[in-house]
Tab-separated table of C-alpha atoms and ligand atoms in Angstrom:
chain	number	residue	atom	x	y	z
Y	1	MET	CA	20.543	29.490	1.978
Y	2	ASP	CA	22.294	32.305	-0.136
Y	3	HIS	CA	19.526	33.223	-2.286
Y	4	LEU	CA	16.210	35.160	-1.087
Y	5	PRO	CA	13.267	33.934	-1.799
Y	6	ILE	CA	10.452	36.023	-3.118
Y	7	PHE	CA	7.126	36.231	-5.121
Y	8	LEU	CA	7.716	39.044	-7.577
Y	9	ARG	CA	4.963	40.873	-9.020
Y	10	VAL	CA	5.216	41.390	-13.022
Y	11	GLN	CA	1.574	42.359	-13.753
Y	12	ASP	CA	1.904	44.846	-16.405
Y	13	ARG	CA	5.617	45.007	-16.150
Y	14	GLU	CA	8.035	44.679	-19.361
Y	15	THR	CA	9.930	41.613	-19.539
Y	16	VAL	CA	12.323	40.389	-22.011
Y	17	VAL	CA	13.128	36.812	-22.844
Y	18	VAL	CA	16.366	36.485	-25.431
Y	19	GLY	CA	15.796	33.469	-27.796
Y	20	GLY	CA	13.316	32.094	-29.726
Y	21	GLY	CA	13.019	28.164	-29.440
Y	22	ALA	CA	11.070	26.080	-27.363
Y	23	VAL	CA	12.907	27.235	-23.884
Y	24	ALA	CA	12.670	30.762	-24.710
Y	25	ALA	CA	8.891	30.578	-25.709
Y	26	ARG	CA	8.156	28.075	-22.228
Y	27	LYS	CA	10.057	31.197	-20.207
Y	28	ALA	CA	8.088	33.055	-21.991
Y	29	GLU	CA	4.621	31.871	-21.178
Y	30	LEU	CA	5.296	31.702	-17.461
Y	31	LEU	CA	5.691	35.597	-17.672
Y	32	ALA	CA	2.245	35.664	-19.603
Y	33	ARG	CA	0.784	33.530	-17.512
Y	34	CYS	CA	1.983	35.942	-14.292
Y	35	GLY	CA	0.480	39.271	-16.219
Y	36	ALA	CA	3.810	40.560	-17.354
Y	37	ARG	CA	4.257	42.017	-21.014
Y	38	VAL	CA	6.982	40.011	-22.645
Y	39	THR	CA	9.345	40.834	-25.742
Y	40	LEU	CA	10.482	37.380	-26.876
Y	41	ILE	CA	13.882	39.154	-28.850
Y	42	ALA	CA	15.081	36.694	-31.903
Y	43	PRO	CA	16.439	36.792	-35.268
Y	44	GLU	CA	14.496	33.460	-35.831
Y	45	LEU	CA	11.365	31.994	-33.818
Y	46	SER	CA	10.643	28.433	-33.624
Y	47	ARG	CA	6.790	27.219	-33.646
Y	48	ALA	CA	6.373	26.856	-30.308
Y	49	ALA	CA	7.556	30.715	-29.593
Y	50	ALA	CA	5.391	31.604	-32.463
Y	51	GLU	CA	2.134	29.401	-31.477
Y	52	LEU	CA	3.152	31.505	-28.147
Y	53	ILE	CA	2.323	34.758	-29.421
Y	54	SER	CA	-0.115	33.658	-31.223
Y	55	LYS	CA	-2.242	32.347	-28.762
Y	56	GLU	CA	-0.753	35.299	-26.887
Y	57	GLN	CA	-2.548	38.160	-28.540
Y	58	GLY	CA	-0.380	41.245	-27.716
Y	59	ARG	CA	1.206	40.010	-24.440
Y	60	VAL	CA	3.822	38.437	-26.148
Y	61	ARG	CA	5.575	40.356	-29.186
Y	62	HIS	CA	8.535	39.156	-31.311
Y	63	LEU	CA	11.166	41.677	-32.110
Y	64	GLN	CA	12.909	40.265	-34.471
Y	65	ALA	CA	16.312	41.100	-34.189
Y	66	ALA	CA	20.085	39.958	-32.555
Y	67	PHE	CA	19.625	41.296	-28.955
Y	68	GLU	CA	21.436	44.696	-28.178
Y	69	PRO	CA	22.138	46.031	-25.185
Y	70	GLN	CA	19.562	48.914	-25.723
Y	71	HIS	CA	16.885	46.313	-25.560
Y	72	LEU	CA	16.682	46.463	-22.360
Y	73	ALA	CA	15.866	50.360	-21.781
Y	74	ASP	CA	12.169	49.478	-20.618
Y	75	ALA	CA	12.726	45.971	-18.636
Y	76	ALA	CA	11.543	45.206	-15.549
Y	77	LEU	CA	13.590	41.138	-15.497
Y	78	VAL	CA	15.537	39.583	-18.031
Y	79	ILE	CA	15.664	35.956	-18.691
Y	80	ALA	CA	18.610	34.969	-21.611
Y	81	ALA	CA	17.438	31.487	-23.495
Y	82	THR	CA	19.683	31.016	-26.181
Y	83	ASP	CA	21.589	28.319	-26.507
Y	84	SER	CA	24.939	30.492	-27.064
Y	85	PRO	CA	26.717	30.771	-23.771
Y	86	HIS	CA	28.205	33.938	-25.837
Y	87	VAL	CA	24.769	35.511	-26.352
Y	88	ASN	CA	23.552	34.518	-22.968
Y	89	ALA	CA	26.684	36.043	-21.337
Y	90	SER	CA	26.496	39.617	-23.421
Y	91	VAL	CA	22.646	39.717	-22.121
Y	92	ALA	CA	23.621	38.878	-18.202
Y	93	ALA	CA	26.509	41.691	-18.827
Y	94	ALA	CA	23.764	44.237	-19.863
Y	95	ALA	CA	21.335	43.561	-17.924
Y	96	GLY	CA	24.233	43.840	-14.602
Y	97	ALA	CA	24.791	47.304	-15.933
Y	98	ARG	CA	21.347	48.462	-15.455
Y	99	HIS	CA	21.037	46.530	-12.325
Y	100	LEU	CA	17.753	43.739	-13.614
Y	101	PRO	CA	17.908	41.066	-12.445
Y	102	VAL	CA	18.420	38.658	-15.071
Y	103	ASN	CA	18.367	34.381	-15.066
Y	104	ALA	CA	20.388	32.944	-18.125
Y	105	VAL	CA	19.212	29.158	-18.530
Y	106	ASP	CA	21.268	26.630	-17.237
Y	107	ASP	CA	24.001	29.694	-16.351
Y	108	LEU	CA	24.764	29.152	-12.544
Y	109	ARG	CA	27.609	32.471	-12.972
Y	110	LEU	CA	25.636	34.397	-15.310
Y	111	SER	CA	21.915	34.577	-13.172
Y	112	SER	CA	21.298	37.030	-10.599
Y	113	PHE	CA	17.627	34.783	-9.631
Y	114	PHE	CA	16.487	31.195	-10.869
Y	115	LEU	CA	13.186	29.954	-11.655
Y	116	PRO	CA	11.696	27.556	-9.003
Y	117	ALA	CA	10.275	24.330	-9.993
Y	118	VAL	CA	6.722	25.276	-9.422
Y	119	VAL	CA	3.167	23.802	-8.151
Y	120	ASP	CA	0.568	26.224	-9.095
Y	121	ARG	CA	-2.699	26.019	-7.130
Y	122	SER	CA	-3.414	29.701	-7.085
Y	123	PRO	CA	-3.396	32.153	-5.342
Y	124	VAL	CA	-1.034	29.284	-3.596
Y	125	VAL	CA	2.058	28.710	-4.754
Y	126	VAL	CA	4.572	26.122	-4.117
Y	127	ALA	CA	8.104	26.923	-5.100
Y	128	ILE	CA	11.245	24.827	-4.760
Y	129	GLY	CA	14.881	25.413	-5.969
Y	130	SER	CA	17.956	23.549	-5.285
Y	131	GLN	CA	20.146	27.109	-5.487
Y	132	GLY	CA	20.810	25.852	-9.368
Y	133	THR	CA	22.376	22.907	-7.814
Y	134	ALA	CA	19.799	20.177	-8.931
Y	135	PRO	CA	17.197	21.759	-11.226
Y	136	VAL	CA	16.173	17.891	-11.459
Y	137	LEU	CA	15.602	17.180	-8.305
Y	138	ALA	CA	13.470	20.210	-7.896
Y	139	ARG	CA	11.275	19.067	-10.519
Y	140	ARG	CA	11.506	15.418	-8.871
Y	141	LEU	CA	9.762	16.829	-5.515
Y	142	ARG	CA	7.688	19.618	-7.300
Y	143	GLU	CA	6.271	15.946	-8.956
Y	144	GLN	CA	5.535	14.402	-5.441
Y	145	LEU	CA	4.196	17.820	-4.268
Y	146	GLU	CA	1.876	18.252	-6.797
Y	147	ALA	CA	0.417	14.649	-6.581
Y	148	LEU	CA	0.715	15.271	-2.472
Y	149	LEU	CA	-1.045	18.772	-2.875
Y	150	PRO	CA	-4.951	19.045	-3.410
Y	151	ALA	CA	-6.105	19.972	-7.011
Y	152	ARG	CA	-8.819	22.763	-5.329
Y	153	LEU	CA	-5.829	23.934	-2.727
Y	154	GLY	CA	-6.449	27.505	-4.162
Y	155	ALA	CA	-10.371	27.308	-4.087
Y	156	LEU	CA	-9.779	26.860	-0.096
Y	157	ALA	CA	-7.138	29.791	-0.040
Y	158	ARG	CA	-10.102	31.166	-1.845
Y	159	PHE	CA	-13.231	30.488	0.327
Y	160	ALA	CA	-10.484	31.774	3.616
Y	161	GLY	CA	-9.945	34.807	2.351
Y	162	LEU	CA	-13.496	35.859	1.694
Y	163	ARG	CA	-14.263	34.783	5.108
Y	164	ARG	CA	-11.076	36.152	6.849
Y	165	SER	CA	-13.364	39.661	7.621
Y	166	ALA	CA	-16.199	37.631	9.475
Y	167	VAL	CA	-13.711	35.703	11.310
Y	168	GLN	CA	-12.194	39.150	12.424
Y	169	GLN	CA	-14.810	40.873	13.238
Y	170	THR	CA	-16.642	37.641	15.569
Y	171	LEU	CA	-13.175	36.196	17.332
Y	172	ARG	CA	-10.452	37.795	19.025
Y	173	PRO	CA	-7.286	37.712	18.178
Y	174	SER	CA	-6.087	34.509	20.281
Y	175	GLU	CA	-9.079	32.439	19.371
Y	176	ARG	CA	-8.196	32.752	15.743
Y	177	ARG	CA	-5.633	31.081	14.697
Y	178	PRO	CA	-6.748	28.185	16.816
Y	179	PHE	CA	-10.122	28.326	14.909
Y	180	TRP	CA	-8.366	28.346	10.943
Y	181	GLU	CA	-6.749	25.026	12.507
Y	182	ARG	CA	-9.977	23.346	12.778
Y	183	ILE	CA	-10.602	24.633	9.595
Y	184	PHE	CA	-8.042	23.670	7.679
Y	185	SER	CA	-7.751	20.664	9.283
Y	186	GLY	CA	-11.502	19.663	9.430
Y	187	PRO	CA	-14.785	18.798	7.277
Y	188	VAL	CA	-14.840	22.599	5.785
Y	189	SER	CA	-11.337	21.479	4.161
Y	190	ALA	CA	-12.748	18.500	3.204
Y	191	GLN	CA	-15.894	20.104	1.715
Y	192	VAL	CA	-14.739	22.850	-0.055
Y	193	LEU	CA	-11.229	20.855	-1.405
Y	194	SER	CA	-14.520	17.695	-2.725
Y	195	GLY	CA	-15.790	20.653	-4.889
Y	196	ASP	CA	-19.090	20.991	-2.735
Y	197	GLU	CA	-18.700	24.738	-1.446
Y	198	ALA	CA	-22.173	25.279	-0.184
Y	199	ALA	CA	-21.790	22.646	1.965
Y	200	GLY	CA	-18.617	23.524	3.023
Y	201	ASP	CA	-19.961	27.325	3.939
Y	202	ALA	CA	-22.817	25.906	6.061
Y	203	THR	CA	-20.056	24.377	8.130
Y	204	PHE	CA	-18.649	27.183	8.276
Y	205	THR	CA	-21.245	29.408	9.490
Y	206	ARG	CA	-21.950	27.065	11.773
Y	207	GLU	CA	-18.418	26.290	12.918
Y	208	LEU	CA	-17.743	29.981	13.615
Y	209	ALA	CA	-21.117	30.527	15.341
Y	210	ALA	CA	-19.514	26.963	17.730
Y	211	SER	CA	-16.469	28.712	18.289
Y	212	ARG	CA	-18.507	32.223	19.518
Y	213	SER	CA	-20.444	30.238	22.507
Y	214	ARG	CA	-17.430	27.927	22.722
Y	215	ARG	CA	-19.675	24.664	22.088
Y	216	PRO	CA	-16.824	21.606	21.353
Y	217	THR	CA	-17.291	21.293	17.726
Y	218	VAL	CA	-18.123	17.773	16.135
Y	219	GLY	CA	-15.528	15.544	13.635
Y	220	GLU	CA	-16.098	13.851	10.285
Y	221	VAL	CA	-16.207	10.908	8.851
Y	222	TYR	CA	-14.667	9.852	6.034
Y	223	LEU	CA	-16.081	7.257	3.388
Y	224	ILE	CA	-13.028	5.803	1.675
Y	225	GLY	CA	-12.795	3.121	-0.787
Y	226	ALA	CA	-9.388	1.671	-0.190
Y	227	GLY	CA	-9.190	-0.050	-4.112
Y	228	PRO	CA	-8.433	-3.263	-4.623
Y	229	GLY	CA	-5.568	-4.391	-2.124
Y	230	ASP	CA	-2.945	-2.547	-4.467
Y	231	PRO	CA	-1.804	0.561	-2.819
Y	232	ASP	CA	-0.316	2.625	-5.619
Y	233	LEU	CA	-4.029	2.373	-6.601
Y	234	LEU	CA	-5.465	4.030	-4.255
Y	235	THR	CA	-6.770	8.068	-5.680
Y	236	LEU	CA	-4.889	10.856	-4.240
Y	237	ARG	CA	-7.470	11.892	-2.334
Y	238	ALA	CA	-7.898	8.812	-0.251
Y	239	LEU	CA	-4.528	9.084	0.644
Y	240	GLN	CA	-4.559	12.971	1.802
Y	241	LEU	CA	-7.287	11.860	3.910
Y	242	LEU	CA	-6.050	9.638	5.416
Y	243	GLN	CA	-2.918	11.364	6.084
Y	244	GLN	CA	-4.807	13.651	8.223
Y	245	ALA	CA	-7.216	10.586	9.911
Y	246	ASP	CA	-6.864	10.573	13.856
Y	247	VAL	CA	-8.542	7.037	13.737
Y	248	ILE	CA	-8.980	4.531	11.119
Y	249	LEU	CA	-11.964	1.776	10.633
Y	250	TYR	CA	-10.836	-0.484	7.957
Y	251	ASP	CA	-12.582	-4.122	6.697
Y	252	ARG	CA	-11.136	-7.109	5.777
Y	253	LEU	CA	-11.131	-6.441	2.146
Y	254	VAL	CA	-8.217	-3.364	3.214
Y	255	SER	CA	-4.621	-5.017	2.468
Y	256	GLN	CA	-1.775	-3.950	4.832
Y	257	GLY	CA	-0.292	-1.950	2.288
Y	258	VAL	CA	-3.035	0.709	2.506
Y	259	LEU	CA	-3.304	1.037	5.830
Y	260	ASP	CA	0.932	1.649	5.721
Y	261	ARG	CA	-0.363	4.753	3.763
Y	262	ALA	CA	-2.238	5.817	6.813
Y	263	ARG	CA	-1.052	8.857	8.926
Y	264	ARG	CA	1.337	6.891	11.389
Y	265	GLU	CA	-0.133	8.016	14.620
Y	266	ALA	CA	-3.882	6.755	13.623
Y	267	GLU	CA	-5.452	4.795	16.052
Y	268	ARG	CA	-6.557	1.604	13.938
Y	269	ILE	CA	-9.691	-0.229	14.649
Y	270	PHE	CA	-10.824	-3.482	12.741
Y	271	VAL	CA	-14.238	-3.906	12.175
Y	272	GLY	CA	-14.287	-6.578	9.230
Y	273	LYS	CA	-17.101	-9.118	9.450
Y	274	ASN	CA	-17.880	-12.260	7.265
Y	275	SER	CA	-19.727	-11.635	4.601
Y	276	GLY	CA	-23.320	-11.192	4.825
Y	277	ALA	CA	-22.653	-10.138	8.612
Y	278	CYS	CA	-25.514	-9.865	11.038
Y	279	ARG	CA	-27.167	-6.686	11.002
Y	280	THR	CA	-25.595	-5.792	14.768
Y	281	ALA	CA	-22.524	-5.884	14.090
Y	282	GLN	CA	-22.994	-3.495	10.978
Y	283	GLU	CA	-25.288	-1.743	14.090
Y	284	ARG	CA	-22.187	-1.132	16.371
Y	285	ILE	CA	-20.001	-0.159	13.284
Y	286	HIS	CA	-22.527	2.905	12.797
Y	287	GLU	CA	-22.504	3.388	16.757
Y	288	LEU	CA	-18.646	3.316	16.761
Y	289	MET	CA	-18.130	5.967	14.246
Y	290	VAL	CA	-20.975	8.109	15.387
Y	291	SER	CA	-19.633	7.966	18.808
Y	292	LEU	CA	-15.772	8.485	17.356
Y	293	ALA	CA	-16.644	11.498	15.410
Y	294	GLU	CA	-19.373	13.314	18.542
Y	295	ARG	CA	-16.055	13.306	20.019
Y	296	GLY	CA	-14.338	15.478	17.527
Y	297	LEU	CA	-12.084	12.937	15.645
Y	298	ARG	CA	-11.566	12.666	12.058
Y	299	VAL	CA	-13.057	9.199	11.320
Y	300	ALA	CA	-11.236	7.605	8.254
Y	301	ARG	CA	-13.499	5.119	7.473
Y	302	LEU	CA	-11.957	2.313	5.015
Y	303	LYS	CA	-13.646	-0.253	2.458
Y	304	GLY	CA	-11.774	-2.259	0.338
Y	305	GLY	CA	-12.897	-1.345	-3.453
Y	306	ASP	CA	-15.531	1.226	-4.013
Y	307	PRO	CA	-17.316	2.079	-0.321
Y	308	LEU	CA	-20.829	2.331	-2.506
Y	309	ILE	CA	-20.176	-1.111	-4.477
Y	310	PHE	CA	-21.654	-3.966	-2.217
Y	311	GLY	CA	-20.107	-2.428	0.466
Y	312	ARG	CA	-23.223	-0.242	2.948
Y	313	GLY	CA	-21.538	2.095	2.637
Y	314	GLY	CA	-25.257	4.102	1.683
Y	315	GLU	CA	-26.421	2.760	5.018
Y	316	GLU	CA	-23.262	4.612	6.843
Y	317	ILE	CA	-24.287	7.624	4.952
Y	318	ARG	CA	-27.657	7.463	6.281
Y	319	VAL	CA	-26.317	6.745	9.689
Y	320	LEU	CA	-24.575	10.190	9.517
Y	321	ALA	CA	-26.537	12.446	7.691
Y	322	ARG	CA	-29.540	11.268	10.122
Y	323	ARG	CA	-26.963	12.226	12.940
Y	324	GLY	CA	-25.623	15.457	11.257
Y	325	ILE	CA	-22.268	14.472	10.967
Y	326	PRO	CA	-20.078	15.462	8.503
Y	327	PHE	CA	-18.826	13.336	5.640
Y	328	THR	CA	-17.136	13.158	2.443
Y	329	VAL	CA	-17.353	10.239	0.069
Y	330	VAL	CA	-14.205	9.139	-1.688
Y	331	PRO	CA	-14.962	6.674	-4.652
Y	332	GLY	CA	-12.156	3.880	-4.860
Y	333	ILE	CA	-11.482	1.293	-7.492
Y	334	THR	CA	-13.733	-1.804	-7.319
Y	335	ALA	CA	-12.506	-5.012	-7.724
Y	336	GLY	CA	-14.680	-5.402	-11.002
Y	337	LEU	CA	-12.409	-3.306	-12.443
Y	338	ALA	CA	-8.916	-4.289	-11.101
Y	339	ALA	CA	-9.814	-7.481	-11.873
Y	340	ALA	CA	-10.713	-6.701	-15.755
Y	341	ALA	CA	-7.731	-5.269	-16.264
Y	342	ALA	CA	-5.467	-7.361	-14.011
Y	343	ALA	CA	-7.326	-9.761	-17.039
Y	344	GLY	CA	-6.915	-7.760	-20.124
Y	345	ILE	CA	-10.669	-8.542	-20.086
Y	346	PRO	CA	-12.373	-5.603	-21.830
Y	347	LEU	CA	-15.483	-5.151	-20.132
Y	348	THR	CA	-17.116	-3.260	-22.712
Y	349	GLN	CA	-15.931	-4.003	-26.410
Y	350	ARG	CA	-18.381	-2.545	-29.185
Y	351	GLU	CA	-18.439	-6.298	-31.017
Y	352	LEU	CA	-18.691	-8.039	-28.137
Y	353	ALA	CA	-19.814	-6.206	-25.415
Y	354	GLN	CA	-22.307	-3.627	-24.706
Y	355	SER	CA	-22.632	-2.769	-21.595
Y	356	VAL	CA	-21.829	-4.625	-18.360
Y	357	THR	CA	-23.664	-5.548	-14.911
Y	358	PHE	CA	-21.718	-5.672	-11.110
Y	359	ALA	CA	-23.890	-8.374	-9.838
Y	360	THR	CA	-23.606	-9.947	-6.292
Y	361	GLY	CA	-23.076	-13.777	-5.934
Y	362	HIS	CA	-24.656	-13.237	-2.340
Y	363	PHE	CA	-28.610	-13.406	-4.279
Y	364	ALA	CA	-29.890	-16.759	-2.034
Y	365	ASP	CA	-32.025	-15.095	0.425
Y	366	ASP	CA	-32.847	-11.922	-1.748
Y	367	ASP	CA	-32.548	-12.691	-5.898
Y	368	GLY	CA	-33.549	-10.190	-7.323
Y	369	LEU	CA	-31.643	-10.458	-10.483
Y	370	ASP	CA	-32.807	-10.534	-13.453
Y	371	TRP	CA	-30.730	-13.894	-15.208
Y	372	ASP	CA	-32.666	-13.160	-18.271
Y	373	ALA	CA	-30.865	-9.808	-19.307
Y	374	LEU	CA	-28.021	-11.316	-17.480
Y	375	ALA	CA	-27.580	-14.813	-20.094
Y	376	ARG	CA	-28.424	-12.775	-23.193
Y	377	PRO	CA	-25.717	-12.207	-25.145
Y	378	ARG	CA	-23.638	-8.931	-25.651
Y	379	HIS	CA	-23.449	-8.627	-22.365
Y	380	THR	CA	-21.005	-8.819	-19.874
Y	381	THR	CA	-21.746	-10.065	-15.976
Y	382	VAL	CA	-19.350	-9.619	-13.096
Y	383	PHE	CA	-19.953	-11.418	-10.001
Y	384	TYR	CA	-18.991	-10.039	-6.660
Y	385	MET	CA	-19.289	-12.616	-3.857
Y	386	ALA	CA	-18.867	-15.217	-6.219
Y	387	VAL	CA	-16.895	-18.378	-5.284
Y	388	SER	CA	-18.915	-20.216	-2.813
Y	389	GLN	CA	-22.122	-19.693	-5.035
Y	390	MET	CA	-20.314	-20.801	-8.371
Y	391	GLU	CA	-22.739	-23.917	-9.269
Y	392	GLN	CA	-25.622	-21.929	-8.795
Y	393	ILE	CA	-24.649	-18.836	-10.782
Y	394	VAL	CA	-23.946	-21.342	-13.567
Y	395	ASP	CA	-27.400	-23.288	-13.278
Y	396	ARG	CA	-29.288	-19.760	-13.317
Y	397	LEU	CA	-27.433	-18.926	-16.225
Y	398	LEU	CA	-27.962	-21.880	-17.984
Y	399	ALA	CA	-31.335	-22.422	-17.504
Y	400	ALA	CA	-31.922	-18.174	-18.769
Y	401	GLY	CA	-30.468	-19.663	-22.220
Y	402	ALA	CA	-26.906	-18.338	-21.827
Y	403	PRO	CA	-24.820	-21.152	-24.078
Y	404	ARG	CA	-22.389	-23.412	-22.327
Y	405	ASP	CA	-19.113	-22.219	-24.781
Y	406	ARG	CA	-19.926	-18.210	-22.963
Y	407	PRO	CA	-16.183	-17.897	-22.053
Y	408	ALA	CA	-15.940	-17.299	-18.493
Y	409	ALA	CA	-13.317	-16.272	-15.824
Y	410	VAL	CA	-12.181	-16.447	-12.566
Y	411	VAL	CA	-9.950	-14.050	-10.772
Y	412	GLU	CA	-8.787	-14.557	-7.549
Y	413	ARG	CA	-6.768	-11.645	-5.371
Y	414	ALA	CA	-6.564	-9.288	-8.299
Y	415	THR	CA	-3.990	-6.499	-7.911
Y	416	LEU	CA	-2.604	-8.047	-4.945
Y	417	PRO	CA	0.388	-11.287	-4.437
Y	418	GLY	CA	-0.569	-14.531	-5.379
Y	419	GLU	CA	-3.105	-12.886	-7.929
Y	420	ARG	CA	-4.277	-15.631	-10.094
Y	421	VAL	CA	-6.777	-15.497	-13.340
Y	422	VAL	CA	-8.573	-18.652	-14.385
Y	423	ARG	CA	-10.319	-19.172	-17.698
Y	424	SER	CA	-12.610	-21.501	-19.075
Y	425	SER	CA	-16.220	-21.358	-20.362
Y	426	LEU	CA	-19.758	-21.098	-18.373
Y	427	GLY	CA	-19.952	-25.071	-18.511
Y	428	GLU	CA	-16.468	-25.695	-16.785
Y	429	ILE	CA	-15.719	-22.651	-14.977
Y	430	ALA	CA	-16.982	-23.892	-11.431
Y	431	SER	CA	-15.608	-27.245	-11.678
Y	432	LEU	CA	-12.290	-25.645	-13.010
Y	433	ALA	CA	-12.492	-23.201	-9.976
Y	434	ARG	CA	-13.045	-25.974	-7.648
Y	435	ALA	CA	-10.206	-27.881	-8.869
Y	436	GLU	CA	-6.885	-24.901	-8.594
Y	437	ARG	CA	-8.936	-24.792	-5.076
Y	438	ILE	CA	-9.816	-20.548	-5.801
Y	439	ALA	CA	-10.597	-18.813	-2.646
Y	440	ALA	CA	-11.936	-15.486	-1.849
Y	441	PRO	CA	-11.951	-12.948	-2.477
Y	442	ALA	CA	-12.256	-13.738	-6.208
Y	443	LEU	CA	-14.446	-12.415	-9.189
Y	444	LEU	CA	-16.467	-14.174	-11.830
Y	445	ILE	CA	-16.415	-12.381	-15.097
Y	446	ILE	CA	-18.836	-13.899	-17.721
Y	447	GLY	CA	-19.655	-12.989	-21.325
Y	448	ASP	CA	-17.921	-12.914	-25.020
Y	449	ALA	CA	-15.724	-10.101	-23.427
Y	450	ALA	CA	-14.269	-13.263	-20.682
Y	451	ALA	CA	-12.347	-14.591	-23.828
Y	452	ALA	CA	-10.869	-11.526	-25.598
Y	453	GLU	CA	-7.832	-14.068	-26.438
Y	454	GLY	CA	-5.883	-11.778	-29.037
Y	455	ALA	CA	-6.670	-8.767	-26.240
Y	456	HIS	CA	-5.118	-10.769	-23.592
Y	457	THR	CA	-2.607	-12.286	-25.526
Y	458	ALA	CA	-1.016	-8.985	-26.513
Y	459	PHE	CA	-1.373	-8.004	-22.953
Y	460	GLN	CA	-0.047	-10.624	-20.965
Y	461	SER	CA	3.000	-10.224	-22.905
Y	462	LEU	CA	3.042	-6.014	-22.444
Y	463	LYS	CA	2.734	-6.755	-18.768
Y	464	GLU	CA	5.800	-9.742	-18.949
Y	465	ALA	CA	7.957	-6.651	-20.606
Y	466	LEU	CA	7.019	-5.004	-18.277
Y	467	ARG	CA	8.037	-7.071	-14.830
Y	468	GLY	CA	11.313	-7.689	-17.303
Y	469	VAL	CA	12.172	-3.731	-17.129
Y	470	ALA	CA	11.527	-3.612	-13.479
C	1	SAH	N1	-16.900	-2.704	-2.134
C	1	SAH	C1	-15.802	-3.832	-2.599
C	1	SAH	C2	-16.720	-5.267	-2.833
C	1	SAH	C3	-16.694	-5.614	-1.952
C	1	SAH	S1	-18.053	-7.148	-1.589
C	1	SAH	C4	-15.313	-3.101	-4.210
C	1	SAH	O1	-16.008	-2.569	-5.024
C	1	SAH	O2	-14.616	-3.806	-4.901
C	1	SAH	C5	-16.640	-8.151	-1.158
C	1	SAH	C6	-16.250	-8.808	-3.156
C	1	SAH	O3	-15.813	-8.106	-3.475
C	1	SAH	C7	-15.278	-10.619	-2.535
C	1	SAH	O4	-16.122	-11.324	-2.408
C	1	SAH	C8	-14.573	-10.365	-4.257
C	1	SAH	O5	-15.745	-10.554	-5.086
C	1	SAH	C9	-14.406	-9.038	-4.752
C	1	SAH	N2	-13.203	-8.318	-3.986
C	1	SAH	C10	-13.047	-7.223	-3.445
C	1	SAH	N3	-11.538	-7.148	-3.801
C	1	SAH	C11	-11.051	-8.193	-4.684
C	1	SAH	C12	-9.610	-8.716	-5.008
C	1	SAH	N4	-8.486	-7.842	-4.767
C	1	SAH	N5	-9.936	-9.530	-6.388
C	1	SAH	C13	-11.238	-10.534	-6.448
C	1	SAH	N6	-12.316	-10.013	-5.850
C	1	SAH	C14	-12.357	-9.134	-4.989
């Protein structure tokens, strides 16, 4: 390490950027964002630079001139960002003579400091540098960290900052660090990061009181939607929470690829059951989830698709709330949306469908579906758990007046290896699916949008083109 990483305070200080192009404008914008006053020195301004000056209203000003050393008289920091190596060199020399920190864009030799790639979650800021060797690599790392660090990390830091003195007054010095460790890896953190500061505050207050009386603290449950199977379709928050879970309870529909993204040390417990599982199986899951959390563990309850769509997530939420266990719900991409995307079916499209219904194909015991509404034109219906009931679904729709030639599609294993799409009409789809030996998990999509032949063909060729690129 031959550069000292520091965060320099430039608030209300004079800084100079030499150059009027897009690069100079970017540097000036960064300085202005940190509260500096910026003088852009250039005979001419690019459009980007002119727009910046009008946007920043006085914080960035333009000095229309060719660079001269006396322009640095009041400067605390200098950036040379012209496209002339000669001008940049003379800026660096003038700054050097005044012992001013200077950066010449893309020029290692002329610079006394570099601007790092930045992940900004103010007040938390991550700066990544490669000491000028590989700025593109630093930028790639920045992108990876962008994806990894929660969007509300800054809010969490502010939340903690506002409570530091309360902790200092309440806990002995030796207790503070473990306390904050618990806060940042536990429910308070999850609640604040999901945007619920009120809940975070309530839990924080309870945790602080419990720490004082040394009661063991309770864990928490993350009710996470695992998406349709392809792990790249996990949300960033799902990934973050899977990385900090102690134990993972997962269903049959959760793919190996998704489980592979979870924290390596986390214990994985399969609690899958077959569709329509009996009450006791579900109750056993509730008991397991609650007892693990009561031991202080962070439990990820991982469910296929979205946890609140045909996933019995509601029952689990109710149990957790009743038992006073903090929980966070993370939505997932539900299979219906993934299947539509896989098949290029626009679930709503102005001329074809104005509404969409997600329905269960398991209506045998409890048929609360409004078949007349589902049979109407300009409506798309997506049936989950449809494989074993396909004939009955078709019969009901026909009986309610849907035409036999209404387009229909079955999507099997959407986003998973072996994904298949079968297209036909309402009248034919069930026998075609049987002939093709379609098996669960699969969805049945019915409605004029399911044909959308034009969209489909264009989509298919795009998909093939992309496969060619990969
Ligand atoms: N909570 C889940 C649905 C659970 S019900 C979600 O939001 O997606 C289970 C049904 O979902 C299956 O019977 C099947 O109809 C559908 N399903 C789940 N994953 C699927 C996939 N990858 N491809 C097609 N259908 C899927």
